[in-house]
Every structure is written in structure tokens, then in C-alpha cells.
Coordinates of N, CA and C in Angstrom, one line a residue:
M33 N -1.6 -11.1 4.6 CA -2.3 -10.9 3.4 C -3.2 -10.1 3.2
M34 N -4.1 -9.8 4.5 CA -5.5 -9.1 4.2 C -4.7 -7.5 3.8
A35 N -3.1 -7.3 4.7 CA -2.8 -6.0 4.1 C -2.1 -5.5 2.8
R36 N -2.3 -6.5 1.9 CA -1.1 -6.6 0.8 C -2.5 -6.6 -0.6
H37 N -2.2 -5.5 -1.2 CA -3.1 -5.4 -2.6 C -2.0 -5.6 -3.9
A38 N -2.5 -6.1 -4.9 CA -1.9 -6.2 -6.0 C -1.1 -5.1 -6.5
H39 N -2.0 -3.8 -6.5 CA -1.3 -2.6 -7.0 C -2.0 -1.4 -6.2
P40 N -1.8 0.0 -6.2 CA -2.5 1.0 -6.2 C -3.7 1.0 -6.9
G41 N -4.4 1.6 -6.0 CA -5.6 1.9 -6.9 C -5.4 3.5 -7.2
R42 N -7.0 4.1 -8.0 CA -6.9 5.4 -8.5 C -7.8 6.2 -8.4
V43 N -7.8 7.4 -8.3 CA -9.2 8.4 -8.5 C -9.6 8.4 -9.9
V44 N -10.7 8.1 -10.0 CA -11.4 8.1 -11.5 C -12.4 8.9 -11.6
W45 N -13.2 9.4 -10.4 CA -14.3 10.5 -10.5 C -14.4 11.0 -9.1
I46 N -14.7 12.3 -9.4 CA -14.9 13.3 -8.1 C -16.2 14.2 -8.4
G47 N -17.0 14.1 -7.3 CA -18.1 15.0 -7.3 C -18.8 15.2 -6.1
L48 N -19.2 16.9 -6.4 CA -19.5 17.6 -5.3 C -21.1 17.8 -5.5
R49 N -21.8 18.0 -4.1 CA -23.3 18.2 -4.1 C -23.2 19.3 -3.6
P50 N -23.6 20.6 -3.9 CA -23.5 21.7 -3.4 C -24.5 21.7 -2.3
A51 N -25.6 21.3 -2.2 CA -27.1 20.8 -1.5 C -27.8 19.9 -1.7
R52 N -28.4 19.8 -0.6 CA -29.1 18.6 -0.5 C -30.1 18.5 -2.0
R53 N -29.9 17.3 -2.3 CA -30.8 17.2 -3.7 C -30.5 17.6 -4.8
A54 N -29.3 18.4 -4.7 CA -28.8 19.2 -5.8 C -28.1 18.5 -7.0
P55 N -28.0 18.8 -8.1 CA -27.6 17.8 -9.3 C -25.6 17.8 -8.8
Y56 N -24.8 16.9 -8.9 CA -23.7 16.8 -8.6 C -22.6 17.6 -9.8
L57 N -21.6 18.4 -9.1 CA -20.8 18.8 -10.2 C -19.5 18.1 -10.3
T58 N -19.2 17.7 -11.3 CA -17.7 16.8 -11.4 C -16.6 17.7 -11.4
C59 N -15.6 17.3 -10.8 CA -14.6 18.0 -10.6 C -12.9 17.3 -11.0
D60 N -12.1 18.2 -11.4 CA -11.0 17.4 -11.5 C -9.9 17.3 -10.0
T61 N -10.0 18.3 -9.1 CA -9.6 18.3 -7.9 C -10.5 18.7 -6.9
A62 N -9.9 18.3 -5.8 CA -11.0 18.9 -4.7 C -10.1 19.0 -3.5
F63 N -10.5 19.8 -2.3 CA -9.6 19.7 -1.2 C -10.6 18.7 0.2
L64 N -10.3 17.8 0.3 CA -11.0 16.9 1.4 C -10.5 17.4 2.8
D65 N -11.3 18.0 3.4 CA -11.3 18.7 4.6 C -11.6 17.6 5.6
L66 N -11.4 18.2 7.1 CA -11.9 16.9 8.0 C -13.7 16.7 8.3
D67 N -14.1 17.8 7.6 CA -15.8 17.9 7.5 C -16.4 17.1 6.0
G68 N -15.4 16.9 5.1 CA -15.8 16.5 4.0 C -15.1 17.0 2.8
L69 N -15.7 16.9 1.4 CA -14.8 17.2 0.5 C -15.3 18.8 0.4
A70 N -14.6 19.9 0.4 CA -14.9 21.5 0.5 C -15.7 21.5 -0.8
G71 N -17.1 22.5 -0.4 CA -17.9 22.5 -1.4 C -19.2 21.4 -1.7
D72 N -19.0 20.6 -1.0 CA -19.7 19.4 -0.7 C -21.2 19.5 0.5
H73 N -22.3 18.9 0.4 CA -23.3 18.7 1.3 C -22.9 17.8 1.8
A74 N -22.2 17.5 2.8 CA -21.5 16.2 3.6 C -21.8 16.4 5.2
R75 N -21.9 15.5 5.6 CA -21.7 15.1 7.3 C -20.5 15.1 7.6
A76 N -20.3 15.6 8.8 CA -18.9 15.5 9.2 C -18.8 14.0 9.8
G77 N -17.5 13.5 10.4 CA -17.5 12.5 10.9 C -17.3 11.5 10.7
K78 N -17.9 9.9 10.8 CA -17.5 8.5 10.0 C -18.3 8.7 8.6
R79 N -18.9 9.5 8.2 CA -19.7 9.5 7.1 C -19.0 11.0 6.3
A80 N -18.0 11.3 6.4 CA -17.3 12.6 5.9 C -17.3 12.4 4.3
V81 N -16.8 11.6 3.8 CA -16.6 10.8 2.4 C -17.6 9.9 2.0
T82 N -17.5 9.7 0.7 CA -18.2 8.3 0.5 C -17.3 8.1 -0.9
L83 N -17.3 6.8 -0.8 CA -16.7 6.1 -2.0 C -17.0 5.2 -2.7
I84 N -16.9 4.8 -4.1 CA -17.6 3.8 -4.9 C -16.6 3.3 -5.9
Q85 N -16.5 2.0 -5.8 CA -15.6 1.0 -6.3 C -16.1 1.0 -8.0
A86 N -15.2 1.6 -8.5 CA -15.8 2.0 -10.0 C -16.1 0.6 -10.7
E87 N -15.4 -0.3 -10.4 CA -15.7 -1.7 -11.2 C -17.2 -2.3 -10.7
H88 N -17.9 -1.7 -9.6 CA -19.3 -2.4 -9.5 C -20.4 -1.0 -10.3
L89 N -19.7 -0.4 -10.7 CA -21.1 0.4 -11.8 C -21.5 -0.7 -12.8
P90 N -20.6 -1.4 -13.7 CA -21.0 -2.1 -14.5 C -22.0 -3.1 -14.0
V91 N -21.8 -3.5 -12.7 CA -22.2 -4.9 -12.2 C -24.2 -4.3 -11.8
M92 N -24.0 -2.9 -11.1 CA -25.1 -2.3 -10.8 C -26.1 -2.1 -12.1
T93 N -25.4 -1.9 -13.3 CA -25.8 -1.2 -14.5 C -26.5 -2.3 -14.9
A94 N -26.1 -4.0 -14.5 CA -26.5 -5.1 -15.2 C -27.7 -5.6 -14.5
L95 N -27.4 -5.4 -13.5 CA -28.8 -5.8 -12.3 C -29.9 -4.7 -12.5
A96 N -29.4 -3.3 -13.0 CA -30.6 -2.6 -12.6 C -31.5 -2.4 -14.4
G97 N -30.8 -2.8 -15.1 CA -31.0 -2.8 -16.6 C -31.2 -1.4 -17.0
S98 N -30.3 -0.8 -16.6 CA -30.0 0.7 -16.7 C -28.9 1.5 -16.2
E99 N -28.3 2.2 -17.1 CA -26.9 2.8 -16.8 C -27.0 3.3 -15.0
V100 N -26.1 2.5 -14.2 CA -25.9 3.4 -13.2 C -24.4 4.2 -12.8
T101 N -24.5 5.0 -12.5 CA -23.4 6.2 -12.5 C -23.0 6.6 -10.8
A102 N -21.9 7.1 -10.8 CA -21.5 6.9 -9.3 C -22.5 8.4 -8.7
D103 N -22.5 9.6 -9.7 CA -23.4 10.8 -9.4 C -24.7 10.2 -8.5
M104 N -25.4 9.3 -9.4 CA -26.7 8.6 -9.1 C -26.8 8.0 -7.7
L105 N -25.5 7.3 -7.2 CA -25.8 6.9 -5.9 C -25.2 7.8 -4.8
R106 N -25.0 9.1 -5.2 CA -24.5 10.0 -4.3 C -23.2 10.2 -3.7
R107 N -22.4 9.6 -4.6 CA -21.1 9.1 -4.0 C -20.2 10.3 -4.1
N108 N -19.0 10.5 -3.5 CA -18.1 11.4 -3.6 C -17.0 11.1 -4.8
I109 N -16.1 10.0 -4.3 CA -14.9 9.4 -4.9 C -15.1 8.3 -5.9
G110 N -14.9 8.3 -6.8 CA -14.9 6.9 -7.5 C -13.4 6.7 -7.9
V111 N -13.1 5.1 -7.2 CA -11.7 4.6 -6.8 C -12.1 3.3 -7.8
A112 N -10.8 3.2 -8.8 CA -10.4 1.7 -9.7 C -9.5 1.1 -9.2
G113 N -9.1 -0.2 -9.3 CA -7.9 -0.9 -9.1 C -7.6 -1.3 -7.9
I114 N -8.2 -1.0 -6.9 CA -8.1 -1.5 -5.6 C -9.5 -1.9 -4.9
N115 N -9.5 -3.3 -4.3 CA -10.9 -3.2 -3.6 C -11.0 -2.8 -2.6
L116 N -12.0 -1.6 -2.4 CA -12.8 -1.2 -1.3 C -12.9 -1.8 -0.1
A117 N -13.6 -3.2 -0.7 CA -13.6 -4.0 0.6 C -12.9 -4.4 1.5
G118 N -11.6 -4.7 0.8 CA -10.6 -5.4 1.2 C -9.9 -4.2 2.5
L119 N -10.2 -2.8 2.3 CA -9.6 -1.9 3.0 C -10.7 -1.4 4.3
R120 N -11.3 -1.9 4.5 CA -12.9 -1.8 5.3 C -11.7 -1.7 6.9
K121 N -12.2 -0.6 7.5 CA -11.5 -0.3 8.7 C -9.8 -0.1 8.7
D122 N -9.5 0.0 7.1 CA -8.1 0.4 7.2 C -7.8 2.3 7.2
V123 N -6.9 2.7 6.9 CA -6.1 3.8 6.7 C -5.9 3.9 5.7
V124 N -6.3 4.6 4.9 CA -6.1 4.9 3.3 C -5.4 6.3 2.7
R125 N -4.8 6.3 2.0 CA -4.1 7.6 1.5 C -5.0 7.9 0.1
I126 N -5.5 8.9 -0.1 CA -6.4 9.2 -1.4 C -5.6 10.5 -1.8
G127 N -4.5 10.3 -2.7 CA -3.8 11.7 -3.2 C -3.2 12.1 -1.7
D128 N -3.4 13.7 -1.6 CA -2.7 13.8 -0.5 C -3.4 13.8 1.4
A129 N -4.5 13.3 1.1 CA -5.5 13.1 2.3 C -5.3 11.9 2.8
I130 N -5.7 11.5 4.0 CA -5.8 10.3 4.7 C -6.9 9.9 5.2
V131 N -7.9 9.1 5.0 CA -9.0 8.5 5.4 C -9.4 7.3 6.2
Q132 N -10.2 7.1 7.0 CA -10.3 5.8 7.5 C -11.9 5.3 6.9
I133 N -11.5 4.0 6.4 CA -12.8 3.3 5.5 C -13.8 3.0 6.7
E134 N -14.9 3.5 7.0 CA -15.7 3.2 8.2 C -16.7 1.8 8.0
G135 N -17.4 2.0 7.2 CA -18.4 1.0 6.8 C -19.0 0.9 5.4
P136 N -19.9 0.2 5.1 CA -20.7 0.1 3.6 C -21.9 1.2 3.7
C137 N -21.9 1.7 2.4 CA -23.0 2.6 2.1 C -24.4 1.5 1.5
P138 N -25.3 1.3 2.7 CA -26.4 0.6 2.0 C -27.2 1.4 1.3
P139 N -28.1 1.2 0.2 CA -28.7 1.9 -0.5 C -30.0 2.2 0.2
C140 N -30.8 3.2 -0.2 CA -31.8 3.7 0.0 C -33.0 4.1 -0.8
S141 N -33.9 4.0 0.0 CA -35.4 4.3 -1.0 C -35.1 4.9 -2.2
R142 N -34.5 6.0 -2.2 CA -34.4 7.0 -3.4 C -33.9 6.2 -4.6
M143 N -32.6 5.4 -4.3 CA -32.4 4.2 -5.6 C -33.9 3.9 -6.4
E144 N -35.0 3.7 -5.9 CA -35.9 3.5 -6.8 C -36.1 4.5 -8.0
E145 N -36.2 5.7 -7.1 CA -36.7 7.1 -7.7 C -35.8 7.3 -8.6
I146 N -34.2 7.4 -8.4 CA -33.2 7.8 -9.3 C -33.0 6.5 -10.4
I147 N -32.6 5.1 -10.1 CA -32.6 4.1 -10.8 C -33.6 3.7 -11.6
G148 N -34.9 3.4 -11.2 CA -36.0 2.8 -11.2 C -36.2 1.8 -10.3
P149 N -37.3 1.0 -10.9 CA -37.8 -0.1 -10.5 C -36.6 -1.0 -10.2
G150 N -36.4 -1.7 -9.2 CA -35.2 -2.4 -8.6 C -33.9 -1.9 -8.5
G151 N -34.1 -0.3 -8.5 CA -32.7 0.1 -8.1 C -32.2 -0.4 -7.1
Y152 N -32.9 -0.2 -5.9 CA -32.6 -0.6 -4.5 C -31.5 -2.0 -4.4
N153 N -32.3 -2.8 -5.0 CA -32.0 -4.2 -5.0 C -30.5 -4.2 -5.9
A154 N -30.6 -3.5 -7.0 CA -29.4 -3.7 -7.7 C -28.2 -3.0 -7.1
V155 N -28.4 -2.3 -6.0 CA -27.3 -1.4 -5.6 C -26.9 -2.5 -4.4
R156 N -27.8 -3.2 -3.5 CA -27.6 -3.7 -2.5 C -26.1 -4.3 -3.0
G157 N -25.0 -4.2 -1.7 CA -23.9 -4.9 -2.2 C -23.0 -4.1 -2.5
H158 N -23.2 -3.6 -3.4 CA -22.5 -2.7 -4.3 C -22.2 -1.2 -4.1
G159 N -23.0 -0.7 -3.1 CA -23.3 1.1 -3.0 C -22.2 1.7 -2.6
G160 N -21.0 1.2 -2.1 CA -19.7 2.0 -1.9 C -19.6 2.3 -0.2
W161 N -18.5 2.9 0.1 CA -18.4 2.7 1.6 C -17.9 4.5 2.0
Y162 N -18.5 4.6 3.1 CA -18.0 6.0 3.7 C -17.1 6.2 4.6
A163 N -16.5 7.0 5.0 CA -15.1 7.1 5.7 C -15.0 8.5 6.5
S164 N -14.1 8.4 7.4 CA -14.0 9.5 8.4 C -12.6 10.2 7.7
V165 N -12.4 11.2 7.9 CA -11.0 12.0 7.3 C -10.0 12.3 8.5
V166 N -8.7 11.5 8.2 CA -7.9 11.6 9.3 C -7.0 12.6 9.0
K167 N -6.5 13.1 7.8 CA -5.7 13.9 7.5 C -6.4 14.6 6.3
P168 N -6.5 16.0 6.2 CA -7.1 17.0 4.9 C -5.9 16.9 4.1
G169 N -6.8 17.3 3.1 CA -5.8 17.0 1.6 C -6.4 17.4 0.5
D170 N -5.4 17.7 -0.5 CA -6.0 17.6 -2.1 C -6.2 16.3 -2.6
V171 N -7.4 15.9 -3.5 CA -7.5 14.6 -4.4 C -7.7 15.4 -5.7
R172 N -7.2 14.9 -6.7 CA -7.0 14.6 -7.9 C -7.5 13.6 -8.5
L173 N -8.1 13.9 -9.6 CA -8.2 12.5 -10.7 C -6.8 12.0 -10.7
Q174 N -6.7 10.5 -11.1 CA -5.3 9.6 -11.3 C -4.8 9.4 -10.2
D175 N -5.1 10.3 -8.9 CA -4.3 10.3 -7.8 C -3.9 9.0 -7.0
P176 N -2.9 8.4 -6.8 CA -3.5 6.9 -6.0 C -4.0 6.8 -4.9
V177 N -4.5 5.7 -4.5 CA -5.1 5.1 -3.6 C -4.3 3.9 -2.8
T178 N -3.9 4.0 -1.8 CA -3.0 3.0 -1.2 C -2.9 2.8 0.3
R179 N -3.1 1.7 0.8 CA -2.9 1.4 2.3 C -2.3 2.2 2.9
A180 N -2.6 3.0 3.9 CA -2.0 3.6 4.8 C -1.4 3.4 6.2
E181 N -0.4 3.6 6.8 CA -0.3 3.7 8.0 C -0.7 4.8 8.6
P182 N -1.1 4.3 10.1 CA -2.0 5.7 10.7 C -0.7 6.5 11.2
E183 N -0.8 7.9 11.1 CA 0.1 8.9 11.7 C -0.2 9.5 13.1

């Protein structure tokens, strides 16, 4: 049961942050390398890429009282249609790339600065997931997101 999902998800947003605290650049395609998305100010290793569940954005918006977007959360890839929490510790194919979902992204104090008062608590439990890259590849808008078998 844990490995079964109703249908594939899809990539609905891709964002790159070229430098720390720089505004995000939204793009239609990006190359996901072992160190993260090419052109992004990312961490290598377990936090090479960050994912956000698109379905959680309206929840955070309702809790914050103002619109919350993926770039405000400083995430790289927005995913819709598949439960990322259900993929924790799984190997996942995103477009041509394969990632390992490592753990949840807890909010930081910057959420109060970016979203406003209560932003930290609005994000708690909805802040997305960080992942390591198992196999580099291109990621494009509307690419499928599916559970994959380790290679």
C-alpha cells in the first residue's frame, strides 16, 4: 500500500536562486545535477534540491492571511498531484532526473520576514521536502513525478 499512488504527479513550478537572498528566476526547464539545479545557489548532498507540494500553498495562504508562493518558501520545484509526504525516503523520478526524498523542510525565522507575522506557524508541516540527487537529468514543467526503483 505504501508504494502505491493513485497517479503520477507533475512539475508545476521551477525556480532558481542565483545567489543567497537573490530573487528567484522562474523557468520552464532546468538541469538537475548532483549538486542541485544548475544556476541555483544550492547545497550539495541531502539538501541539493527542495520540493514543495503545490496543494499546500492554498493551506499556507489561508493560515497566513496572505498569499504564499513557492519562491517565498525558497523551494526549487513545485509538484502537484502526488503526495510528497508519501514518498519520504523513496527514490523518485522527476523528468529525466532521479532524486531521493530525504526529509521535511522546516520553516525558518525568515518566514516572519517574508510572509509576515505568523508566517513561521503557517508554514509548519507544509514547508516542503529536501532531496539528494541520485541521477542527474533535465526537469521541465509538466514532467511526470513518480516513485522509481533504485538504479
